[in-house]
Amino acid sequence: MLCRLLPRTAFRSIRNFSCCSRNLLSSTDLLLPRHLGPSDEQAAKMLKVCGYNTLDELTNKTVPSSIRISRNVTDQKEPRGEADVLEELKKAASLNRCDIKSYIGAGYYNTHVPNVILRNMLENPAWYTSYTPYQGEVSQGRLQMLLNYQTMIADLTGLPMSNASLLDEGTAAAEAVYMCLGMSDGKRKKFLISSDVHPQTIGVCKTRASGWGVTIEVMHHSQFDVSAKDVCGVLVQYPATDGTVDDFRELTKKVQSFGTKMCVATDLLALTMLAPPGEWGADIALGSNQRFGLPLGYGGPSAGFFATQEKHKRKMPGRIIGMSKDTRGKPALRMAMQTREQHIRREKATSNICTAQALLANMSVSYAIYHGPKQLTRIAQKARAAAKCFSAALTQMGYDLPNAKNEHYFDTVRIDNVPADTCLSACLKAGYNIRKLTDTCVCVAFDETTTEKDVQALVSAFAQAKNADNVTITVPTDVSVPDIFTRQTSFLTHSIFNSYHSETDMMRYLYSLQMRDLSLATAMIPLGSCTMKANTAAVMIPITWPEFANMHPFVPLDQAKGYNTMITQMEKDLCSITGFAGCTLMPNAGSQGEYTGLKVIQAYHASRGDTKRTICLIPHSAHGTNPASAVLSGHSVVEVACDTKGEVDVKDLIAKTNKYKEQLSCLMITYPSTHGVFEDKIKEIVSIIHAAGGQVYMDGANMNAQVGLTSPGDIGADVCHLNLHKTFAIPHGGGGPGVGPICVAKHLVEFLPTHPVIKTGGSRGIGNVSASPFGSASILPISWVYIKGLGSYGLKKATQMAILNANYMMKKLAPHYKVLYTGKYGQCAHEFIIDIRPIKAQCGISEEDIAKRLMDYNFHAPTMSFPVPGTLMIEPTESEPLYEIDRFIEAMISIRNEIKEVESGKMHKTNNCLKNAPHPADVVLADKWDRPYSREKAAYPLSYLRLNKFWPYCTRVDNVFGDRNLQCVCPPVKKL
Amino acid sequence: MLCRLLPRTAFRSIRNFSCCSRNLLSSTDLLLPRHLGPSDEQAAKMLKVCGYNTLDELTNKTVPSSIRISRNVTDQKEPRGEADVLEELKKAASLNRCDIKSYIGAGYYNTHVPNVILRNMLENPAWYTSYTPYQGEVSQGRLQMLLNYQTMIADLTGLPMSNASLLDEGTAAAEAVYMCLGMSDGKRKKFLISSDVHPQTIGVCKTRASGWGVTIEVMHHSQFDVSAKDVCGVLVQYPATDGTVDDFRELTKKVQSFGTKMCVATDLLALTMLAPPGEWGADIALGSNQRFGLPLGYGGPSAGFFATQEKHKRKMPGRIIGMSKDTRGKPALRMAMQTREQHIRREKATSNICTAQALLANMSVSYAIYHGPKQLTRIAQKARAAAKCFSAALTQMGYDLPNAKNEHYFDTVRIDNVPADTCLSACLKAGYNIRKLTDTCVCVAFDETTTEKDVQALVSAFAQAKNADNVTITVPTDVSVPDIFTRQTSFLTHSIFNSYHSETDMMRYLYSLQMRDLSLATAMIPLGSCTMKANTAAVMIPITWPEFANMHPFVPLDQAKGYNTMITQMEKDLCSITGFAGCTLMPNAGSQGEYTGLKVIQAYHASRGDTKRTICLIPHSAHGTNPASAVLSGHSVVEVACDTKGEVDVKDLIAKTNKYKEQLSCLMITYPSTHGVFEDKIKEIVSIIHAAGGQVYMDGANMNAQVGLTSPGDIGADVCHLNLHKTFAIPHGGGGPGVGPICVAKHLVEFLPTHPVIKTGGSRGIGNVSASPFGSASILPISWVYIKGLGSYGLKKATQMAILNANYMMKKLAPHYKVLYTGKYGQCAHEFIIDIRPIKAQCGISEEDIAKRLMDYNFHAPTMSFPVPGTLMIEPTESEPLYEIDRFIEAMISIRNEIKEVESGKMHKTNNCLKNAPHPADVVLADKWDRPYSREKAAYPLSYLRLNKFWPYCTRVDNVFGDRNLQCVCPPVKKL
Ligand SMILES: Cc1ncc(COP(=O)(O)O)c(C=O)c1O
Ligand SMILES: Cc1ncc(COP(=O)(O)O)c(C=O)c1O
Ligand SMILES: O=C([O-])O
């Protein structure tokens, strides 16, 4: 062990250090080499395999020279140390005034994130690095948690069908509008919203409805014209934004009797005490899960919930998790009714939710599981007790409290006929933010974290504001609400919600679920188009700093200087990286970015009087969110063909452009293409569109192959979205959260989205597309640390390494599988497609069989049948180590050999280790084994698996059965 | 789901809320109900099973009324919310001046804890909740990491044998003294220490050596009388405490030629550049791992390393991990040479290490694995580059730098002939602490975190201190050390240290090891005497706050007000809980507390001229650390017999007391006894000892059964230690860290340990027993949050619940297994023993077979054969949920039925599922299966295992083979 001489020149050969101007006092904890998989030495070997000497050589043969850039894409060139970057961010964070407590409410409340959930879910890569559970057999843990989630929402709202979360309360409301429109077969073009609904919710509905030709009318719900035949639905809020609780039973009956749907924005905590909308007949209930243990985070991410009646279930937007069974008949979960989703139905999708809020939904239901129904009620009682003793004191002082007066409130007190600013500053002096509703009206919203001291301090502030005598509060013992509002039914009675109330119980439950899931902590997840890169601990650490976690989105801007500093820097860097002039961080996912970008394009055309431009060209290979976004934004989709090389058929593009010249709004194009190729003709394509007066929207899902080498702006596009949860290191959380900012060229900046409460966006902005002004602000530090940590040098190098990893893998697999498309010089971009159709034709083994068999080798499958049916799309990212890449290659070759055995007749055509894959432990060790292959071949096709085996939890899940027998809440417990 | 009516009185029936004065605005995130396993409702049912109506009834029949107390054991009665307690602690923490950077050195250096290790090891319950790997088959993950650790130490020191960590550098040095003494067969009674060794190391050696009759002489090593025949060993430091590097080759040869052993305190980072002690012939190398990624934490915990030559291996102190094989011949790890350890050899043990620093050792080797040899060297070069450009600048200013002058230094610069205080205050003004060595000499120690800015700021401060012109530093490019010092050999060449340098690699490596280990995240660990209670996330969170993590132990006290506030409160609470007058937090484990307590007793006797009192009475049932501590502190052990009920044989006690009346120093007694019983005669026993002029030392390992119900002070003892890592919620870390404070009665306070650098302890203190003044200060927040969170109400309730859980389990198991001992009314304390000897006699199935079979049921075994051979001692703690307790009972009954099948001949006598246990996956699914029981019976003896199975990693490990073929570093990699 002590034999070889160590070269004295160690300094020079440190992995990935051969960059930039560095000296011996430079950081030794650089993020860059930790983020990348292969070392420089390994990269050199891999390049050789690909036939190149340097990364630049490879890049030059991959990215068309016509679009290459040489500038540094951010101001800071040098890669930096983790500690150094985190220190800078900590300094910025400390500018956030988190010493001031906010009782602003308006949909955002303080909450205690239970520490057991914080540590073992939010800060645990086994939970936060996994992807949307497309492969059910290795996702049963989070599928179970999402089923729990749906059960919770169904129970609390009193409506039996819940989806697995939407992006936020605002978009959930907009989805309700769309669903009501759909239920009227598109015929009723009006939707009424009560003026008592949160302003940001109204804003999102207005922005969105414009694309569907729906008029949103806002008025107090007492003014609703209930008998109007052109109204598809109404939306009220319960409790209202000012805290008032109204009895909507009458209204519900009335509107429904005229064929209008009743939608209710509501509050999960309040529903532990208030009769739920489902019980008084509402068609749809929606809202935010934020106060169920999700950090405020300056507005997000949280999750939106959405529930509806049984009869409407097939119209429900979003993802739904359902029970089914595996091939043995054992209960197994999977995503239900996927045929409704945009990645399959494309422009006919019921909604446009791809990345949702899975991690947040899982956290919020974990909160409910940990507390259980009694403790949740106790928490509600606490918030209400605070409101009660506060209003008693204020009443005593002579304040005018309209909703407290008749007990028509839950936890939010409205105070009328006051000088609002005086009240706000008195409270601020005491260390509290409250909400100004009008110049003469304020609200105070209490919550789980409120203490007696807090209430007393606020009471004293109000005494001061009035020069009144202070009143000492008395904590009430009875906090029940008036009988008409009282919830009479139990909820969360399932054992899941009544078993895990101690920390040990909860921790073990989380770990037992985690064990069922394959995450990046286990293995590579080579999902093409998903960019499952490293989410290093360093980038994740700041999101749980209290300075970022505990800030209300509507605090005065001067209290959020830390956030603003970070956000301004982020926007600047993203503009520079994309080659654009303006940016918004508001959209909560890629799909939302697409939507926002298309609305901006529309606004631009409209500003020039070009109102006829409504056609959106979309290549055949596009992701399903593109057509869905186009439709939702009010465009008509015209598909452009692809040629045999998988590239945009320029002839067809020209033909369509000519045909729709007057109506052409834009082209949506993914670059490099969803086929994994840098198309050479991209600039030509852009010119064709521009010449026809159209705009070019670039889908940035594949930015991981562009950063530092080229950019949408340099290519000539007008807008692009970025998936920060792909390219910029935000983890996927098992299906969200995401951040889908858009960057735009100069002429579009003025149309960037604005917000009804907080000033942001363009001078002629399109309104707000999310509930919160900066979208999922609290996870932006992830991308900030990533960008600052890598520097422009590292950002580019990461791109080059992603391209190398993909090309190396392709080169090694090419002798065994047919590679579908490559670029001019035979290179792929950062991902590539292998074609399984010839194999299937030959011997019946399908891409799905290979995907499931990979699980037996400790791998998550690549993307299946997107963008081309019958194929697998493989994306290793720059973060996968050479060891893991080689392990994948070895597994794929081993599987190819297994296929050969089927081809040759050596293995049975249907009863073989591929068709029967995956193989859980209880299958391979069952006393009975009558398969024509051995147990060991089933479980340990390669020898390393004996040392380190991830066990799939079930055999192949039956999708069809599940959709036929839709079961979307936890079934009653049977004795196991 | 919406059917049952929810009782309106929810508030009253919330679990565990039936306490104290609470109102609706009280905290809803109480720690207490989260820490406890059963709810109040469940407890009521369990009490019924035990034949009681209330917890108090049970307690009254368990704890003798003569020793019951009714006072509140801490000032704060009420249980508190997690957020509330953490907020208070955060406020205290903010008093620590962590804006000041310390370059004090002296064995403590700034370091970057790699975030991937921070998150996935230090903050991950799967790593921190496990116990010492007594059961190898479910501990292969951390055993592998400890083997890696030993390999790292062996490589870096150049000495082939390393143990798996000691408590700190100071005690490691003391162990070296003891080992040298032993190697001279106890004949050479002098040990020489260079005055260049850290003062705290010298201090520990002096304190410890006094017990062995060894004289420590301190002088510069150039003054050593090398030919003296009464010197068993010498200790030098390399580099020295002032940074100087000396060439010890000559000295080593000389002392060894006279039969004296050469011990070297050294520095792991320096050894990447300096020729290691092993290469120049040292017998022993030791030091601290702190700067390998362990937070400073105001002094600890870190880990001490210890390595020696092959020929001395069987004399080496501490735990050693070794390779062996399992019953199939597959490589498997386990603790080697346990027969040397105190729990088996008792008073003949080679050392007294029970709880060590496993988690810290694992973190430090993870740091080395993550960085690899090249990057470690680069880190060393960085520290050295800082020292070099600093000294160049100071030399230019005319400062006198004795060790820099001739390049005899690594990273620590000594500056002579200066007004030390002036230098210190100039540096402090710039934001830096440096070290004052004498009034005219200071040191500056650089490290991994030092930046150019730091060096320049210090240079400027020194310019100011001298009124000299500032000098701009120049970062050197060559930082090699003089040839005579240069390391010529490579190190960490094993693939383990050259594979996991990216975050993804490292994270997966940690997860793959974690999967092999059974921790509290998986299941109950009912290890009797070990108190595996919940380590809730809330108690763990503060230890990684930078305010606690980044503080040097030798900063001026006024910079550590946060620590001091917390420490003062802790000491007060611990005194109150134990009924004593004074406390020291210095000892790093229970064993160290024992040692400290006995030294304090000695000092007390000595202060009264009672120097003949050297006999320590210890009951037969005592833990092995007791006699070992007694011997190490210079006592002679006399054993007291136990009677047939397992209790102290009072007649024998009286006889021995009378016999040794004049010499009686003390009695060491564990209470409740290690047999799990509150002996009724405890007060009588105490009186007997006191009457004879002896002191009573109470081993506090079982304090979990006392807190709030009785106390050592109330019982009449004079000293006790506490295992904060048992009773006060510090996790076990897979075998450490621990904290073993002692509390003492008033007459002993003046003898509490002092420290050579920081003022603490009694006026006639015994010196320092650990390197750091407050021991493992950075984990004290865990116990602080625990105590404040529970309040005296909760502390008592936790004790009662621990007693209930044990008694419930005992009651349910009693029909199936023979319970060995109970108290007067048939109750056990917090643990109980079942006797397997009758079963073994009947059919050959042993306690070990049951322990291993439990693994197949997803359980860690109870404590095996302690304190009684052939038994199992079961301790569920208060934190285990009823579900898990019932699951354990069910498993034990199922195993009893399996045993019956052997008894009845239905199962083979040796080839059965007990003797063959545990059953790893690859065994039960092997193509070949020729066992007389089925695969499913092997793997799934109960049906829930099909849904949630933890797989043991290997079959039973062969201990004997491993000890015969001692292999304690990673073997060369073979192709797997
Ligand atoms: C090419 C492409 N466009 C758009 C999207 C949608 O992004 P999001 O999931 O963030 O909504 C995806 C998602 O995978 C994608 O692959
Ligand atoms: C009764 C008893 N005393 C002392 C000790 C030693 O404590 P430590 O492991 O902290 O050194 C133990 C350890 O388990 C014990 O059980
Ligand atoms: O670890 C014990 O020796 O109890």
PDB file of C-alpha atoms in Angstrom, chain A residues 1-2 4-5 11 13-15 23-26 28 34 36 82-83 112 115 119-120 123-125 155 370-371 374-375 378 381-382 452 475-476 479 488-490 493 501-505 507-508 511 520-524 534 536-538 541 544 879-881 884 922 924-927 934-936 940 943 947-948 951 953 976, chain B residues 1-2 4-5 11 13-15 23-26 28 34 36 82-83 112 115 119-120 123-125 151 155 370-371 374-375 378 381-382 452 475-476 479 488-490 493 501-505 507-508 511 520-524 534 536-538 541 544 879-881 884 922 924-927 934-936 940 943 947 951 953 976:
ATOM      1  CA  MET A   1       0.000   0.000   0.000  1.00  0.00           C
ATOM      2  CA  LEU A   2       2.964   2.295   0.532  1.00  0.00           C
ATOM      3  CA  ARG A   4       4.193   3.692  -5.476  1.00  0.00           C
ATOM      4  CA  LEU A   5       5.817   7.094  -5.521  1.00  0.00           C
ATOM      5  CA  PHE A  11      -1.243  20.133  -7.856  1.00  0.00           C
ATOM      6  CA  SER A  13      -3.208  16.844 -11.987  1.00  0.00           C
ATOM      7  CA  ILE A  14      -6.079  17.392  -9.578  1.00  0.00           C
ATOM      8  CA  ARG A  15      -9.285  16.390 -11.320  1.00  0.00           C
ATOM      9  CA  ASN A  23      -3.184  29.574  -7.416  1.00  0.00           C
ATOM     10  CA  LEU A  24      -2.371  27.555  -4.357  1.00  0.00           C
ATOM     11  CA  LEU A  25      -4.631  29.711  -2.204  1.00  0.00           C
ATOM     12  CA  SER A  26      -7.665  29.171  -4.423  1.00  0.00           C
ATOM     13  CA  THR A  28     -10.173  23.518  -2.637  1.00  0.00           C
ATOM     14  CA  ARG A  34     -18.047  17.615  -7.597  1.00  0.00           C
ATOM     15  CA  LEU A  36     -19.282  16.536 -12.912  1.00  0.00           C
ATOM     16  CA  GLU A  82     -18.854  25.837  -2.216  1.00  0.00           C
ATOM     17  CA  ALA A  83     -18.111  27.593   1.060  1.00  0.00           C
ATOM     18  CA  HIS A 112     -44.080  24.754  11.504  1.00  0.00           C
ATOM     19  CA  ASN A 115     -38.496  18.620  11.811  1.00  0.00           C
ATOM     20  CA  ARG A 119     -34.842  16.253   7.716  1.00  0.00           C
ATOM     21  CA  ASN A 120     -36.073  12.989   6.316  1.00  0.00           C
ATOM     22  CA  GLU A 123     -33.432  17.384   2.959  1.00  0.00           C
ATOM     23  CA  ASN A 124     -33.184  13.754   1.898  1.00  0.00           C
ATOM     24  CA  PRO A 125     -31.978  12.986  -1.649  1.00  0.00           C
ATOM     25  CA  ASP A 155     -61.493  13.825   3.097  1.00  0.00           C
ATOM     26  CA  TYR A 370     -47.770  13.120  11.500  1.00  0.00           C
ATOM     27  CA  HIS A 371     -50.367  15.276  13.206  1.00  0.00           C
ATOM     28  CA  LYS A 374     -57.087  15.491  16.230  1.00  0.00           C
ATOM     29  CA  GLN A 375     -53.888  17.439  16.287  1.00  0.00           C
ATOM     30  CA  ARG A 378     -56.020  21.422  17.632  1.00  0.00           C
ATOM     31  CA  GLN A 381     -58.243  25.768  17.150  1.00  0.00           C
ATOM     32  CA  LYS A 382     -55.020  27.513  17.989  1.00  0.00           C
ATOM     33  CA  GLU A 452     -49.972  34.570  23.372  1.00  0.00           C
ATOM     34  CA  VAL A 475     -57.361  33.010  25.824  1.00  0.00           C
ATOM     35  CA  PRO A 476     -60.778  31.484  25.116  1.00  0.00           C
ATOM     36  CA  VAL A 479     -63.474  28.341  19.874  1.00  0.00           C
ATOM     37  CA  GLN A 488     -70.217  17.476  11.408  1.00  0.00           C
ATOM     38  CA  THR A 489     -68.262  14.735   9.732  1.00  0.00           C
ATOM     39  CA  SER A 490     -65.028  13.113  10.655  1.00  0.00           C
ATOM     40  CA  THR A 493     -60.127   8.375   9.692  1.00  0.00           C
ATOM     41  CA  HIS A 501     -47.705  10.468  15.417  1.00  0.00           C
ATOM     42  CA  SER A 502     -44.431   9.819  17.178  1.00  0.00           C
ATOM     43  CA  GLU A 503     -41.175  10.795  15.562  1.00  0.00           C
ATOM     44  CA  THR A 504     -39.927   7.231  15.486  1.00  0.00           C
ATOM     45  CA  ASP A 505     -43.103   6.043  13.776  1.00  0.00           C
ATOM     46  CA  MET A 507     -39.300   8.462  10.480  1.00  0.00           C
ATOM     47  CA  ARG A 508     -39.690   4.735   9.931  1.00  0.00           C
ATOM     48  CA  TYR A 511     -37.820   5.301   5.393  1.00  0.00           C
ATOM     49  CA  LEU A 520     -30.398   9.259  -7.781  1.00  0.00           C
ATOM     50  CA  ALA A 521     -29.079   8.092  -4.415  1.00  0.00           C
ATOM     51  CA  THR A 522     -29.361   4.573  -5.814  1.00  0.00           C
ATOM     52  CA  ALA A 523     -28.444   4.794  -9.467  1.00  0.00           C
ATOM     53  CA  MET A 524     -28.407   6.753 -12.686  1.00  0.00           C
ATOM     54  CA  ALA A 534     -26.584  15.985  -9.676  1.00  0.00           C
ATOM     55  CA  THR A 536     -25.435  18.502  -4.868  1.00  0.00           C
ATOM     56  CA  ALA A 537     -25.910  19.103  -1.177  1.00  0.00           C
ATOM     57  CA  ALA A 538     -24.229  22.484  -1.554  1.00  0.00           C
ATOM     58  CA  ILE A 541     -28.502  23.755   1.640  1.00  0.00           C
ATOM     59  CA  THR A 544     -33.928  25.600   4.325  1.00  0.00           C
ATOM     60  CA  SER A 879     -22.994  14.318 -13.522  1.00  0.00           C
ATOM     61  CA  GLU A 880     -22.952  10.595 -14.058  1.00  0.00           C
ATOM     62  CA  PRO A 881     -19.622   9.015 -13.181  1.00  0.00           C
ATOM     63  CA  GLU A 884     -22.096   4.260 -13.682  1.00  0.00           C
ATOM     64  CA  ASP A 922     -40.570 -12.290  -2.938  1.00  0.00           C
ATOM     65  CA  VAL A 924     -37.460 -14.926  -6.898  1.00  0.00           C
ATOM     66  CA  LEU A 925     -37.372 -16.594  -3.530  1.00  0.00           C
ATOM     67  CA  ALA A 926     -40.877 -18.017  -3.607  1.00  0.00           C
ATOM     68  CA  ASP A 927     -40.938 -21.675  -2.712  1.00  0.00           C
ATOM     69  CA  SER A 934     -33.108 -19.613 -13.004  1.00  0.00           C
ATOM     70  CA  ARG A 935     -33.809 -17.519  -9.936  1.00  0.00           C
ATOM     71  CA  GLU A 936     -30.273 -16.201  -9.998  1.00  0.00           C
ATOM     72  CA  TYR A 940     -28.499 -11.320 -10.449  1.00  0.00           C
ATOM     73  CA  SER A 943     -22.433 -10.302 -10.436  1.00  0.00           C
ATOM     74  CA  LEU A 947     -23.247  -7.001  -3.425  1.00  0.00           C
ATOM     75  CA  ASN A 948     -25.596  -4.130  -4.009  1.00  0.00           C
ATOM     76  CA  TRP A 951     -35.299  -4.560  -5.162  1.00  0.00           C
ATOM     77  CA  TYR A 953     -41.327  -3.552  -5.018  1.00  0.00           C
ATOM     78  CA  LEU A 976     -52.080  -7.926   5.828  1.00  0.00           C
TER      79      LEU A 976
ATOM     80  CA  MET B   1     -64.484   7.756   4.983  1.00  0.00           C
ATOM     81  CA  LEU B   2     -66.733  10.610   5.913  1.00  0.00           C
ATOM     82  CA  ARG B   4     -68.020   8.762  11.785  1.00  0.00           C
ATOM     83  CA  LEU B   5     -68.704  11.835  13.802  1.00  0.00           C
ATOM     84  CA  PHE B  11     -58.766  19.189  22.251  1.00  0.00           C
ATOM     85  CA  SER B  13     -57.994  13.853  23.851  1.00  0.00           C
ATOM     86  CA  ILE B  14     -54.895  14.856  21.939  1.00  0.00           C
ATOM     87  CA  ARG B  15     -52.153  12.324  22.631  1.00  0.00           C
ATOM     88  CA  ASN B  23     -54.439  26.604  26.855  1.00  0.00           C
ATOM     89  CA  LEU B  24     -55.501  26.819  23.242  1.00  0.00           C
ATOM     90  CA  LEU B  25     -52.615  29.135  22.411  1.00  0.00           C
ATOM     91  CA  SER B  26     -49.993  26.743  23.784  1.00  0.00           C
ATOM     92  CA  THR B  28     -48.842  22.512  19.065  1.00  0.00           C
ATOM     93  CA  ARG B  34     -43.091  13.077  19.502  1.00  0.00           C
ATOM     94  CA  LEU B  36     -42.570   9.051  23.294  1.00  0.00           C
ATOM     95  CA  GLU B  82     -39.848  22.374  19.315  1.00  0.00           C
ATOM     96  CA  ALA B  83     -39.874  25.735  17.570  1.00  0.00           C
ATOM     97  CA  HIS B 112     -14.761  22.470   5.281  1.00  0.00           C
ATOM     98  CA  ASN B 115     -21.677  19.123   2.169  1.00  0.00           C
ATOM     99  CA  ARG B 119     -26.118  15.942   4.612  1.00  0.00           C
ATOM    100  CA  ASN B 120     -25.858  12.244   3.957  1.00  0.00           C
ATOM    101  CA  GLU B 123     -27.534  14.660   9.332  1.00  0.00           C
ATOM    102  CA  ASN B 124     -28.781  11.235   8.291  1.00  0.00           C
ATOM    103  CA  PRO B 125     -30.404   9.016  10.953  1.00  0.00           C
ATOM    104  CA  THR B 151      -6.563   1.906   6.165  1.00  0.00           C
ATOM    105  CA  ASP B 155      -1.380   4.761   5.153  1.00  0.00           C
ATOM    106  CA  TYR B 370     -14.156  12.172  -1.241  1.00  0.00           C
ATOM    107  CA  HIS B 371     -10.991  14.179  -1.729  1.00  0.00           C
ATOM    108  CA  LYS B 374      -4.227  14.257  -4.667  1.00  0.00           C
ATOM    109  CA  GLN B 375      -6.817  16.670  -3.427  1.00  0.00           C
ATOM    110  CA  ARG B 378      -3.643  20.065  -2.577  1.00  0.00           C
ATOM    111  CA  GLN B 381      -0.440  22.751  -0.021  1.00  0.00           C
ATOM    112  CA  LYS B 382      -3.042  25.414   0.466  1.00  0.00           C
ATOM    113  CA  GLU B 452      -5.734  35.260   0.117  1.00  0.00           C
ATOM    114  CA  VAL B 475       1.156  33.450  -3.366  1.00  0.00           C
ATOM    115  CA  PRO B 476       3.996  30.980  -3.858  1.00  0.00           C
ATOM    116  CA  VAL B 479       5.434  24.941  -1.344  1.00  0.00           C
ATOM    117  CA  GLN B 488       8.567   9.958  -0.552  1.00  0.00           C
ATOM    118  CA  THR B 489       5.865   7.339  -0.457  1.00  0.00           C
ATOM    119  CA  SER B 490       2.419   7.347  -1.861  1.00  0.00           C
ATOM    120  CA  THR B 493      -3.590   4.261  -3.211  1.00  0.00           C
ATOM    121  CA  HIS B 501     -14.575  12.150  -5.921  1.00  0.00           C
ATOM    122  CA  SER B 502     -17.770  13.399  -7.508  1.00  0.00           C
ATOM    123  CA  GLU B 503     -20.779  14.149  -5.377  1.00  0.00           C
ATOM    124  CA  THR B 504     -22.895  11.563  -7.139  1.00  0.00           C
ATOM    125  CA  ASP B 505     -20.276   8.883  -6.571  1.00  0.00           C
ATOM    126  CA  MET B 507     -23.575  10.021  -2.220  1.00  0.00           C
ATOM    127  CA  ARG B 508     -24.196   6.619  -3.781  1.00  0.00           C
ATOM    128  CA  TYR B 511     -26.194   5.119   0.482  1.00  0.00           C
ATOM    129  CA  LEU B 520     -33.322   3.128  14.231  1.00  0.00           C
ATOM    130  CA  ALA B 521     -34.644   4.326  10.873  1.00  0.00           C
ATOM    131  CA  THR B 522     -35.379   0.672  10.139  1.00  0.00           C
ATOM    132  CA  ALA B 523     -36.464  -0.869  13.405  1.00  0.00           C
ATOM    133  CA  MET B 524     -36.234  -1.003  17.169  1.00  0.00           C
ATOM    134  CA  ALA B 534     -35.424   8.477  19.713  1.00  0.00           C
ATOM    135  CA  THR B 536     -35.551  13.373  17.116  1.00  0.00           C
ATOM    136  CA  ALA B 537     -34.668  15.727  14.295  1.00  0.00           C
ATOM    137  CA  ALA B 538     -35.464  18.676  16.558  1.00  0.00           C
ATOM    138  CA  ILE B 541     -30.766  20.321  14.235  1.00  0.00           C
ATOM    139  CA  THR B 544     -24.859  21.883  12.562  1.00  0.00           C
ATOM    140  CA  SER B 879     -39.596   5.989  22.340  1.00  0.00           C
ATOM    141  CA  GLU B 880     -40.618   2.714  20.784  1.00  0.00           C
ATOM    142  CA  PRO B 881     -44.169   2.766  19.471  1.00  0.00           C
ATOM    143  CA  GLU B 884     -43.028  -1.964  17.150  1.00  0.00           C
ATOM    144  CA  ASP B 922     -28.612 -14.206  -2.161  1.00  0.00           C
ATOM    145  CA  VAL B 924     -32.572 -17.676  -0.016  1.00  0.00           C
ATOM    146  CA  LEU B 925     -32.835 -17.180  -3.737  1.00  0.00           C
ATOM    147  CA  ALA B 926     -29.813 -19.252  -4.688  1.00  0.00           C
ATOM    148  CA  ASP B 927     -30.619 -21.739  -7.400  1.00  0.00           C
ATOM    149  CA  SER B 934     -38.411 -23.630   2.941  1.00  0.00           C
ATOM    150  CA  ARG B 935     -36.988 -20.454   1.429  1.00  0.00           C
ATOM    151  CA  GLU B 936     -40.061 -18.523   2.475  1.00  0.00           C
ATOM    152  CA  TYR B 940     -40.556 -14.391   5.600  1.00  0.00           C
ATOM    153  CA  SER B 943     -46.155 -12.041   6.593  1.00  0.00           C
ATOM    154  CA  LEU B 947     -44.007  -5.831   2.410  1.00  0.00           C
ATOM    155  CA  TRP B 951     -31.911  -7.843   4.268  1.00  0.00           C
ATOM    156  CA  TYR B 953     -25.831  -8.481   4.230  1.00  0.00           C
ATOM    157  CA  LEU B 976     -15.788  -8.825  -8.210  1.00  0.00           C
TER     158      LEU B 976
END
